[in-house]
Amino acid sequence: MTAEPVTTTDHQAPPRPEGFAGALADWSSDQRSFKTASWRKTMMWIFLVSDTFIFSCFLISYMTVRVSTTVEWPNPSEIFALEIGGKKIPLILIAIMTFDLITSSGTMALAVNYAYARQRRAAAILMALTAVIGAAFVGMQAFEWTTLIHEGVRPWSNPFGAPQFGSCFFMITGFHGFHVSIGVIALLVIARNVWRGDYETGRRSPLSHRRGDYEIVEVMGLYWHFVDLVWVFIFAFFYLW
């Protein structure tokens, strides 16, 4: 007697056995929690969790250095002040950068909504707008880096106080800026695919191969919201502390 093969449709989990067999199945198969999620969405979540550990290590290391150094740490309100009209305004550039990223989260959420509604032109425009806002953030970050470098801040030295300030600043903000840059490129590629209707015709191109499947827009949204959320923690721990 041979067992009948279990057939399942996409995104539908097989029925969970009752009693002890069900508990044993849960212990022996950690993929049960992801049975109803697509493979690429699951992989994105796993990537985001692993990336959370990396950013957490960076921020914990920064806080450890900050509380253990005996040299005075630079005052963020002074070192990140921007001179406008002859007056120095504390953290004005950082506030604009934060508002910029929060705004991009709103446009990205709208893009996902329009993508699932099959309004691909609106979705593509909103994704391109999100990419432009993200590129503006990277541009402001480059201006911030350039200003500090001209003032003598280096990864190994800092004329305003503790020498560890430079290495912490360039490592944490640089790693985050790298994520934003990658996101901008991916947004532009997917926006082009959506605009051309690749997800309607099933045309094979970078980041598209399934007909009628706009889930890639949602997966991209997960990444972008994560990048925005990380910036909130960087803003709180690095610029406000």
Tab-separated table of C-alpha atoms in Angstrom:
chain	number	residue	atom	x	y	z
A	1	MET	CA	0.000	0.000	0.000
A	2	THR	CA	1.455	3.325	-1.014
A	3	ALA	CA	0.652	6.654	0.576
A	4	GLU	CA	-1.234	9.133	-1.546
A	5	PRO	CA	0.816	12.226	-2.349
A	6	VAL	CA	-0.303	15.419	-0.599
A	7	THR	CA	-1.014	18.151	-3.112
A	8	THR	CA	-1.327	21.775	-2.107
A	9	THR	CA	-2.005	24.935	-4.015
A	10	ASP	CA	0.287	27.961	-3.729
A	11	HIS	CA	0.180	29.825	-0.431
A	12	GLN	CA	-2.046	27.190	1.239
A	13	ALA	CA	-0.734	25.285	4.234
A	14	PRO	CA	-1.486	21.563	4.576
A	15	PRO	CA	-3.832	20.684	7.456
A	16	ARG	CA	-2.081	20.370	10.813
A	17	PRO	CA	-2.337	16.887	12.367
A	18	GLU	CA	-4.231	16.669	15.629
A	19	GLY	CA	-2.786	15.928	19.068
A	20	PHE	CA	0.747	14.720	19.674
A	21	ALA	CA	1.398	14.236	15.953
A	22	GLY	CA	0.612	17.913	15.373
A	23	ALA	CA	2.947	19.053	18.136
A	24	LEU	CA	5.679	16.765	16.787
A	25	ALA	CA	5.136	18.158	13.291
A	26	ASP	CA	5.548	21.710	14.590
A	27	TRP	CA	8.783	20.837	16.416
A	28	SER	CA	10.235	19.024	13.432
A	29	SER	CA	9.249	21.567	10.768
A	30	ASP	CA	10.039	25.210	11.450
A	31	GLN	CA	8.762	26.140	8.017
A	32	ARG	CA	5.119	25.660	9.058
A	33	SER	CA	4.960	29.329	10.111
A	34	PHE	CA	5.901	30.346	6.566
A	35	LYS	CA	3.641	27.943	4.653
A	36	THR	CA	1.241	30.720	3.717
A	37	ALA	CA	4.007	33.180	2.764
A	38	SER	CA	5.716	33.248	-0.588
A	39	TRP	CA	9.345	32.262	-0.791
A	40	ARG	CA	10.664	35.745	-1.652
A	41	LYS	CA	8.649	37.427	1.111
A	42	THR	CA	9.969	34.867	3.588
A	43	MET	CA	13.522	35.438	2.397
A	44	MET	CA	13.064	39.197	2.743
A	45	TRP	CA	11.884	38.773	6.341
A	46	ILE	CA	14.866	36.540	7.126
A	47	PHE	CA	17.190	39.114	5.575
A	48	LEU	CA	15.597	41.938	7.566
A	49	VAL	CA	15.931	40.000	10.831
A	50	SER	CA	19.610	39.326	10.126
A	51	ASP	CA	20.125	42.969	9.209
A	52	THR	CA	18.445	43.981	12.465
A	53	PHE	CA	21.125	42.052	14.357
A	54	ILE	CA	23.868	43.882	12.435
A	55	PHE	CA	22.449	47.346	13.093
A	56	SER	CA	21.824	46.380	16.726
A	57	CYS	CA	25.476	45.381	17.100
A	58	PHE	CA	26.551	48.714	15.612
A	59	LEU	CA	24.326	50.757	17.916
A	60	ILE	CA	25.223	48.727	21.033
A	61	SER	CA	28.928	49.106	20.188
A	62	TYR	CA	28.404	52.833	19.740
A	63	MET	CA	26.670	53.152	23.110
A	64	THR	CA	29.419	51.106	24.778
A	65	VAL	CA	32.102	53.375	23.346
A	66	ARG	CA	30.096	56.459	24.259
A	67	VAL	CA	29.707	55.569	27.956
A	68	SER	CA	33.202	54.141	28.375
A	69	THR	CA	35.310	56.898	26.826
A	70	THR	CA	36.946	59.343	29.230
A	71	VAL	CA	37.301	62.015	26.527
A	72	GLU	CA	34.434	64.455	26.062
A	73	TRP	CA	32.008	63.395	23.318
A	74	PRO	CA	31.119	66.093	20.732
A	75	ASN	CA	27.801	67.857	21.285
A	76	PRO	CA	25.510	66.783	18.373
A	77	SER	CA	23.611	70.085	18.512
A	78	GLU	CA	26.848	71.944	17.780
A	79	ILE	CA	28.686	69.607	15.425
A	80	PHE	CA	25.598	68.932	13.255
A	81	ALA	CA	24.412	72.554	13.189
A	82	LEU	CA	23.893	74.136	9.772
A	83	GLU	CA	24.655	77.804	9.172
A	84	ILE	CA	21.768	79.612	7.456
A	85	GLY	CA	21.688	83.401	7.134
A	86	GLY	CA	24.688	83.778	9.408
A	87	LYS	CA	23.029	81.803	12.221
A	88	LYS	CA	23.755	78.211	13.184
A	89	ILE	CA	20.593	76.115	13.471
A	90	PRO	CA	21.102	72.855	15.437
A	91	LEU	CA	20.206	69.588	13.692
A	92	ILE	CA	18.203	71.333	10.958
A	93	LEU	CA	19.723	69.148	8.228
A	94	ILE	CA	19.112	65.974	10.256
A	95	ALA	CA	15.494	67.012	10.825
A	96	ILE	CA	15.015	67.517	7.083
A	97	MET	CA	16.615	64.124	6.353
A	98	THR	CA	14.309	62.431	8.877
A	99	PHE	CA	11.216	64.125	7.433
A	100	ASP	CA	12.435	63.100	3.979
A	101	LEU	CA	12.580	59.396	4.861
A	102	ILE	CA	9.264	59.427	6.745
A	103	THR	CA	7.635	60.989	3.687
A	104	SER	CA	9.126	58.283	1.482
A	105	SER	CA	7.492	55.614	3.675
A	106	GLY	CA	4.117	57.197	2.917
A	107	THR	CA	4.689	57.229	-0.851
A	108	MET	CA	5.939	53.625	-0.724
A	109	ALA	CA	2.838	52.470	1.165
A	110	LEU	CA	0.634	54.154	-1.439
A	111	ALA	CA	2.638	52.481	-4.221
A	112	VAL	CA	1.953	49.039	-2.716
A	113	ASN	CA	-1.743	49.844	-2.438
A	114	TYR	CA	-1.977	50.975	-6.063
A	115	ALA	CA	0.051	47.977	-7.263
A	116	TYR	CA	-2.371	45.483	-5.728
A	117	ALA	CA	-5.239	47.532	-7.212
A	118	ARG	CA	-3.578	47.005	-10.632
A	119	GLN	CA	-3.235	50.760	-11.139
A	120	ARG	CA	0.281	50.318	-12.400
A	121	ARG	CA	0.926	53.853	-13.670
A	122	ALA	CA	0.122	55.367	-10.257
A	123	ALA	CA	2.189	52.668	-8.538
A	124	ALA	CA	5.174	53.275	-10.827
A	125	ILE	CA	5.020	57.062	-10.328
A	126	LEU	CA	4.863	56.682	-6.549
A	127	MET	CA	7.781	54.235	-6.550
A	128	ALA	CA	9.828	56.609	-8.705
A	129	LEU	CA	8.908	59.454	-6.341
A	130	THR	CA	10.045	57.310	-3.404
A	131	ALA	CA	13.348	56.698	-5.199
A	132	VAL	CA	13.811	60.440	-5.808
A	133	ILE	CA	13.159	61.198	-2.129
A	134	GLY	CA	15.612	58.445	-1.155
A	135	ALA	CA	18.226	59.861	-3.533
A	136	ALA	CA	17.720	63.284	-1.921
A	137	PHE	CA	18.417	61.684	1.462
A	138	VAL	CA	21.654	60.163	0.176
A	139	GLY	CA	22.616	63.553	-1.285
A	140	MET	CA	22.064	65.288	2.066
A	141	GLN	CA	24.047	62.563	3.794
A	142	ALA	CA	26.917	63.108	1.345
A	143	PHE	CA	26.776	66.844	2.146
A	144	GLU	CA	26.911	66.034	5.867
A	145	TRP	CA	29.916	63.739	5.373
A	146	THR	CA	31.703	66.352	3.237
A	147	THR	CA	31.153	69.059	5.837
A	148	LEU	CA	32.563	66.942	8.661
A	149	ILE	CA	35.545	65.816	6.573
A	150	HIS	CA	36.353	69.453	5.735
A	151	GLU	CA	36.220	70.210	9.465
A	152	GLY	CA	38.837	67.523	10.123
A	153	VAL	CA	36.735	64.572	11.307
A	154	ARG	CA	38.231	61.244	10.272
A	155	PRO	CA	37.508	57.608	11.236
A	156	TRP	CA	40.668	57.646	13.336
A	157	SER	CA	40.618	61.232	14.679
A	158	ASN	CA	38.253	63.987	15.705
A	159	PRO	CA	39.238	67.614	16.503
A	160	PHE	CA	36.047	68.127	18.537
A	161	GLY	CA	36.678	65.497	21.232
A	162	ALA	CA	36.644	61.699	21.474
A	163	PRO	CA	38.446	60.156	18.474
A	164	GLN	CA	35.937	57.269	18.364
A	165	PHE	CA	33.258	59.696	17.201
A	166	GLY	CA	34.471	59.643	13.602
A	167	SER	CA	34.625	55.857	13.265
A	168	CYS	CA	31.162	55.424	14.842
A	169	PHE	CA	29.615	58.141	12.689
A	170	PHE	CA	31.044	57.008	9.354
A	171	MET	CA	30.405	53.299	10.050
A	172	ILE	CA	26.777	53.600	11.190
A	173	THR	CA	25.567	56.312	8.811
A	174	GLY	CA	27.599	54.876	5.939
A	175	PHE	CA	26.110	51.405	6.362
A	176	HIS	CA	22.620	52.875	6.493
A	177	GLY	CA	23.303	55.109	3.477
A	178	PHE	CA	24.449	52.025	1.558
A	179	HIS	CA	21.082	50.383	2.274
A	180	VAL	CA	19.222	53.478	1.084
A	181	SER	CA	21.311	53.588	-2.123
A	182	ILE	CA	20.588	49.925	-2.893
A	183	GLY	CA	16.909	50.579	-2.223
A	184	VAL	CA	16.853	53.525	-4.628
A	185	ILE	CA	18.308	51.371	-7.423
A	186	ALA	CA	15.852	48.531	-6.767
A	187	LEU	CA	12.925	50.969	-6.638
A	188	LEU	CA	13.823	52.398	-10.033
A	189	VAL	CA	14.156	48.936	-11.595
A	190	ILE	CA	10.808	47.722	-10.214
A	191	ALA	CA	9.083	51.024	-11.078
A	192	ARG	CA	10.231	50.594	-14.679
A	193	ASN	CA	8.873	47.046	-14.736
A	194	VAL	CA	5.536	48.194	-13.317
A	195	TRP	CA	5.297	51.104	-15.774
A	196	ARG	CA	5.964	48.812	-18.753
A	197	GLY	CA	3.385	46.331	-17.519
A	198	ASP	CA	5.875	43.483	-17.131
A	199	TYR	CA	3.817	42.024	-14.278
A	200	GLU	CA	0.744	41.923	-16.517
A	201	THR	CA	2.381	40.273	-19.516
A	202	GLY	CA	4.786	38.009	-17.626
A	203	ARG	CA	7.718	39.516	-19.476
A	204	ARG	CA	11.018	38.298	-18.072
A	205	SER	CA	13.188	41.132	-16.791
A	206	PRO	CA	15.194	41.930	-13.631
A	207	LEU	CA	12.973	41.314	-10.566
A	208	SER	CA	9.991	40.122	-12.601
A	209	HIS	CA	8.974	36.791	-14.058
A	210	ARG	CA	5.454	35.975	-12.835
A	211	ARG	CA	2.415	37.134	-14.710
A	212	GLY	CA	-0.060	39.205	-12.708
A	213	ASP	CA	2.098	39.094	-9.573
A	214	TYR	CA	2.694	42.467	-7.881
A	215	GLU	CA	3.997	41.001	-4.643
A	216	ILE	CA	7.482	42.225	-5.504
A	217	VAL	CA	6.227	45.783	-4.843
A	218	GLU	CA	5.157	44.759	-1.332
A	219	VAL	CA	8.497	42.987	-0.744
A	220	MET	CA	10.281	46.154	-1.844
A	221	GLY	CA	8.060	48.090	0.551
A	222	LEU	CA	9.141	45.853	3.433
A	223	TYR	CA	12.765	46.659	2.715
A	224	TRP	CA	12.126	50.380	2.401
A	225	HIS	CA	10.096	50.628	5.627
A	226	PHE	CA	12.878	48.733	7.419
A	227	VAL	CA	15.472	51.229	6.188
A	228	ASP	CA	13.276	54.084	7.404
A	229	LEU	CA	12.743	52.437	10.796
A	230	VAL	CA	16.483	51.927	11.288
A	231	TRP	CA	17.049	55.625	10.629
A	232	VAL	CA	14.654	56.501	13.463
A	233	PHE	CA	16.882	54.553	15.880
A	234	ILE	CA	20.048	56.120	14.450
A	235	PHE	CA	18.447	59.557	14.770
A	236	ALA	CA	17.478	58.923	18.394
A	237	PHE	CA	20.713	57.316	19.572
A	238	PHE	CA	23.302	59.207	17.553
A	239	TYR	CA	21.898	62.689	16.985
A	240	LEU	CA	19.686	63.272	20.041
A	241	TRP	CA	21.892	61.654	22.689
